[in-house]
Amino acid sequence: DGGITQSPKYLFRKEGQNVTLSCEQNLNHDAMYWYRQDPGQGLRLIYYSQIVNDFQKGDIAEGYSVSREKKESFPLTVTSAQKNPTAFYLCASSIGRAGGGNQPQHFGDGTRLSIL
Amino acid sequence: RKEVEQDPGPFNVPEGATVAFNCTYSNSASQSFFWYRQDCRKEPKLLMSVYSSGNEDGRFTAQLNRASQYISLLIRDSKLSDSATYLCVVINNAGNMLTFGGGTRLMVKP
């Protein structure tokens, strides 16, 4: 089945540790996105990528890094510089940039990150 | 003013009721609009696109009012299973950025 796979489902981070969240899609989508969602809040954009080897900062990029070496993969690293990383992280993809105008985003089922 | 705003609710309605949510946006040149549904602790899932002429999918009707810069979602004959958070999404005029509203929580009671 085509879709977006995020792993792990749950992740725990120690102080001073970097952790990487995986996002893989087999939908042949060009654009991929990372969002953060805090309890009772909406989604906030961390980073997005419209094409391989290119990515842009979103609204809350500080303390995060990404790479886009392959079309299918867009891993997110939560660095030790992110002082409040506990949140629900959602990866999404769309056919073209921002969904190519009329195409919506499709989401993975998320990773819950907590501090130990 | 936030780019995309929604009443967070919760909207508590009995089964069978009709309920409507609005979502306002600040960029008058925004070009595309969607409604997503998010269940507790799950990812958002696309509910429906919002077309200029309005569109209907079963019990759900979405409308766009460009003059007043809002989109709406109407749910008729509410079911218990409609209980969720409904997120509106707006794509900007350049077509390169989606913005999510904060979501409206709906609780349908027996």
Tab-separated table of C-alpha atoms in Angstrom:
chain	number	residue	atom	x	y	z
A	1	ASP	CA	0.000	0.000	0.000
A	2	GLY	CA	1.211	3.511	-0.743
A	3	GLY	CA	1.641	5.811	2.177
A	4	ILE	CA	3.820	7.658	4.635
A	5	THR	CA	5.625	5.779	7.367
A	6	GLN	CA	6.985	7.448	10.462
A	7	SER	CA	9.155	5.721	13.006
A	8	PRO	CA	9.431	5.200	15.833
A	9	LYS	CA	5.923	5.717	17.166
A	10	TYR	CA	7.274	6.708	20.580
A	11	LEU	CA	10.711	8.143	21.348
A	12	PHE	CA	12.411	9.258	24.517
A	13	ARG	CA	15.261	11.730	24.612
A	14	LYS	CA	17.828	12.269	27.326
A	15	GLU	CA	19.245	15.682	28.156
A	16	GLY	CA	21.873	16.791	25.661
A	17	GLN	CA	21.019	14.059	23.195
A	18	ASN	CA	20.179	14.399	19.517
A	19	VAL	CA	17.454	12.115	18.203
A	20	THR	CA	16.331	11.464	14.640
A	21	LEU	CA	12.768	10.820	13.534
A	22	SER	CA	12.276	8.878	10.346
A	23	CYS	CA	9.784	9.666	7.594
A	24	GLU	CA	9.516	7.602	4.424
A	25	GLN	CA	6.936	7.864	1.650
A	26	ASN	CA	6.294	5.678	-1.385
A	27	LEU	CA	3.749	7.997	-2.976
A	28	ASN	CA	6.305	9.535	-5.357
A	29	HIS	CA	5.526	12.933	-3.858
A	30	ASP	CA	7.971	15.765	-4.440
A	31	ALA	CA	7.166	17.807	-1.337
A	32	MET	CA	7.599	16.705	2.266
A	33	TYR	CA	6.975	18.520	5.530
A	34	TRP	CA	7.572	18.255	9.251
A	35	TYR	CA	5.114	19.660	11.781
A	36	ARG	CA	5.055	19.817	15.531
A	37	GLN	CA	1.817	19.641	17.497
A	38	ASP	CA	1.602	20.459	21.191
A	39	PRO	CA	-1.353	19.274	23.305
A	40	GLY	CA	-4.566	21.079	22.410
A	41	GLN	CA	-2.800	23.144	19.762
A	42	GLY	CA	-2.645	23.339	16.001
A	43	LEU	CA	0.196	22.219	13.759
A	44	ARG	CA	3.319	24.351	13.400
A	45	LEU	CA	5.670	23.935	10.451
A	46	ILE	CA	9.269	23.048	11.287
A	47	TYR	CA	10.852	22.402	7.882
A	48	TYR	CA	9.689	21.594	4.397
A	49	SER	CA	11.293	20.318	1.224
A	50	GLN	CA	9.932	20.801	-2.275
A	51	ILE	CA	12.602	18.797	-4.066
A	52	VAL	CA	15.518	16.486	-3.343
A	53	ASN	CA	18.586	18.180	-1.862
A	54	ASP	CA	16.645	21.317	-1.012
A	55	PHE	CA	14.731	22.296	2.110
A	56	GLN	CA	13.446	25.452	3.753
A	57	LYS	CA	12.872	26.546	7.325
A	58	GLY	CA	9.338	26.770	8.563
A	59	ASP	CA	8.008	28.821	11.463
A	60	ILE	CA	9.824	26.997	14.274
A	61	ALA	CA	13.044	25.575	12.783
A	62	GLU	CA	15.363	26.466	15.662
A	63	GLY	CA	16.761	23.378	17.366
A	64	TYR	CA	15.879	21.099	14.442
A	65	SER	CA	17.680	19.913	11.318
A	66	VAL	CA	16.638	17.917	8.265
A	67	SER	CA	18.087	16.349	5.150
A	68	ARG	CA	16.560	15.341	1.822
A	69	GLU	CA	19.040	13.079	0.107
A	70	LYS	CA	16.360	10.881	-1.410
A	71	LYS	CA	12.895	11.698	-2.679
A	72	GLU	CA	11.336	9.074	-0.403
A	73	SER	CA	13.001	10.139	2.814
A	74	PHE	CA	12.936	13.285	4.964
A	75	PRO	CA	14.423	12.591	8.420
A	76	LEU	CA	14.127	15.158	11.194
A	77	THR	CA	16.805	15.530	13.872
A	78	VAL	CA	15.790	17.084	17.150
A	79	THR	CA	19.011	18.536	18.516
A	80	SER	CA	20.004	19.265	22.086
A	81	ALA	CA	19.462	22.956	21.248
A	82	GLN	CA	15.701	22.314	21.209
A	83	LYS	CA	14.931	22.898	24.879
A	84	ASN	CA	11.292	21.883	24.801
A	85	PRO	CA	11.100	18.941	22.411
A	86	THR	CA	8.177	17.090	23.998
A	87	ALA	CA	5.469	17.057	21.334
A	88	PHE	CA	3.714	15.036	18.661
A	89	TYR	CA	5.711	15.202	15.410
A	90	LEU	CA	3.907	14.742	12.107
A	91	CYS	CA	5.448	14.219	8.701
A	92	ALA	CA	3.437	14.944	5.571
A	93	SER	CA	3.896	14.823	1.828
A	94	SER	CA	2.158	16.257	-1.203
A	95	ILE	CA	2.432	15.884	-4.972
A	96	GLY	CA	4.056	19.242	-5.555
A	97	ARG	CA	4.974	22.384	-3.709
A	98	ALA	CA	2.373	22.994	-1.024
A	99	GLY	CA	0.348	20.352	-2.808
A	100	GLY	CA	0.763	21.912	-6.246
A	101	GLY	CA	-1.935	24.422	-5.547
A	102	ASN	CA	-4.899	22.130	-5.204
A	103	GLN	CA	-3.407	18.957	-3.828
A	104	PRO	CA	-3.642	18.380	-0.086
A	105	GLN	CA	-1.042	16.922	2.205
A	106	HIS	CA	-1.117	13.367	3.450
A	107	PHE	CA	0.190	12.588	6.902
A	108	GLY	CA	2.103	9.814	8.578
A	109	ASP	CA	0.736	8.584	11.890
A	110	GLY	CA	3.200	10.584	13.941
A	111	THR	CA	5.977	10.183	16.494
A	112	ARG	CA	5.519	11.119	20.136
A	113	LEU	CA	8.728	12.471	21.610
A	114	SER	CA	9.210	12.822	25.342
A	115	ILE	CA	12.063	13.865	27.619
A	116	LEU	CA	13.487	11.355	30.056
B	1	ARG	CA	-4.210	38.627	13.899
B	2	LYS	CA	-3.407	34.976	13.219
B	3	GLU	CA	-3.216	33.932	9.593
B	4	VAL	CA	-5.849	31.243	10.063
B	5	GLU	CA	-8.231	31.278	13.025
B	6	GLN	CA	-10.747	28.818	14.365
B	7	ASP	CA	-12.947	28.761	17.450
B	8	PRO	CA	-11.328	26.006	19.548
B	9	GLY	CA	-14.671	24.918	21.023
B	10	PRO	CA	-15.556	22.388	22.262
B	11	PHE	CA	-18.866	22.264	20.473
B	12	ASN	CA	-21.067	19.846	22.426
B	13	VAL	CA	-24.042	18.703	20.362
B	14	PRO	CA	-26.566	15.843	20.628
B	15	GLU	CA	-26.685	13.077	18.064
B	16	GLY	CA	-28.659	14.093	15.022
B	17	ALA	CA	-27.928	17.791	15.409
B	18	THR	CA	-26.603	20.038	12.683
B	19	VAL	CA	-23.421	21.897	13.551
B	20	ALA	CA	-21.310	24.414	11.648
B	21	PHE	CA	-17.773	25.693	12.103
B	22	ASN	CA	-16.112	28.688	10.546
B	23	CYS	CA	-12.477	29.349	9.816
B	24	THR	CA	-11.219	32.846	8.985
B	25	TYR	CA	-8.060	33.628	7.052
B	26	SER	CA	-6.121	36.861	6.747
B	27	ASN	CA	-4.517	36.590	3.296
B	28	SER	CA	-7.139	37.648	0.787
B	29	ALA	CA	-5.117	36.097	-2.054
B	30	SER	CA	-5.151	32.588	-0.559
B	31	GLN	CA	-5.940	30.097	-3.257
B	32	SER	CA	-6.840	26.676	-1.847
B	33	PHE	CA	-8.672	25.477	1.227
B	34	PHE	CA	-9.215	22.155	2.952
B	35	TRP	CA	-10.850	20.652	5.993
B	36	TYR	CA	-9.021	17.934	7.909
B	37	ARG	CA	-10.267	15.745	10.724
B	38	GLN	CA	-7.987	14.754	13.588
B	39	ASP	CA	-8.915	12.143	16.158
B	40	CYS	CA	-7.327	12.247	19.589
B	41	ARG	CA	-3.619	11.336	19.440
B	42	LYS	CA	-3.819	10.555	15.716
B	43	GLU	CA	-2.651	12.230	12.543
B	44	PRO	CA	-4.887	14.652	10.601
B	45	LYS	CA	-6.793	13.093	7.726
B	46	LEU	CA	-8.200	14.950	4.769
B	47	LEU	CA	-11.954	15.370	5.088
B	48	MET	CA	-12.683	17.481	2.034
B	49	SER	CA	-11.430	20.216	-0.223
B	50	VAL	CA	-13.317	23.497	-0.313
B	51	TYR	CA	-14.285	24.769	-3.741
B	52	SER	CA	-15.372	28.269	-4.654
B	53	SER	CA	-18.845	27.068	-5.582
B	54	GLY	CA	-19.211	25.090	-2.371
B	55	ASN	CA	-19.239	21.318	-2.229
B	56	GLU	CA	-21.030	18.540	-0.457
B	57	ASP	CA	-19.987	15.036	0.528
B	58	GLY	CA	-22.764	13.119	2.209
B	59	ARG	CA	-23.575	14.841	5.494
B	60	PHE	CA	-20.732	17.327	5.101
B	61	THR	CA	-20.921	20.635	3.259
B	62	ALA	CA	-17.998	23.004	2.791
B	63	GLN	CA	-18.311	26.583	1.626
B	64	LEU	CA	-15.954	29.421	0.832
B	65	ASN	CA	-16.780	33.082	1.330
B	66	ARG	CA	-13.976	35.063	-0.296
B	67	ALA	CA	-15.542	38.456	0.411
B	68	SER	CA	-15.535	37.831	4.156
B	69	GLN	CA	-12.469	35.571	4.041
B	70	TYR	CA	-13.786	32.506	5.749
B	71	ILE	CA	-14.549	28.887	5.008
B	72	SER	CA	-17.203	26.856	6.731
B	73	LEU	CA	-17.956	23.220	7.428
B	74	LEU	CA	-21.516	22.076	8.060
B	75	ILE	CA	-22.233	18.628	9.471
B	76	ARG	CA	-25.803	17.389	9.296
B	77	ASP	CA	-27.296	14.533	11.333
B	78	SER	CA	-24.265	14.356	13.637
B	79	LYS	CA	-23.037	10.902	14.615
B	80	LEU	CA	-21.092	9.903	17.704
B	81	SER	CA	-18.240	9.026	15.361
B	82	ASP	CA	-18.037	12.642	14.172
B	83	SER	CA	-16.461	13.564	17.517
B	84	ALA	CA	-13.013	14.859	16.618
B	85	THR	CA	-11.038	18.034	16.057
B	86	TYR	CA	-11.612	19.711	12.695
B	87	LEU	CA	-8.691	21.624	11.231
B	88	CYS	CA	-8.943	24.095	8.403
B	89	VAL	CA	-5.999	24.545	6.070
B	90	VAL	CA	-5.264	27.477	3.785
B	91	ILE	CA	-2.732	27.540	0.940
B	92	ASN	CA	-1.235	30.926	0.132
B	93	ASN	CA	-1.389	32.673	-3.218
B	94	ALA	CA	2.132	31.624	-4.153
B	95	GLY	CA	1.065	28.015	-3.691
B	96	ASN	CA	4.088	27.221	-1.562
B	97	MET	CA	2.827	27.302	1.981
B	98	LEU	CA	0.067	25.641	3.937
B	99	THR	CA	-1.181	27.162	7.171
B	100	PHE	CA	-3.256	25.199	9.645
B	101	GLY	CA	-5.875	26.644	11.925
B	102	GLY	CA	-5.726	25.627	15.563
B	103	GLY	CA	-8.693	23.295	15.175
B	104	THR	CA	-12.263	23.150	16.455
B	105	ARG	CA	-13.179	20.337	18.781
B	106	LEU	CA	-16.556	18.668	18.275
B	107	MET	CA	-18.130	16.344	20.805
B	108	VAL	CA	-21.319	14.559	19.790
B	109	LYS	CA	-23.262	13.161	22.737
B	110	PRO	CA	-25.866	10.355	22.779
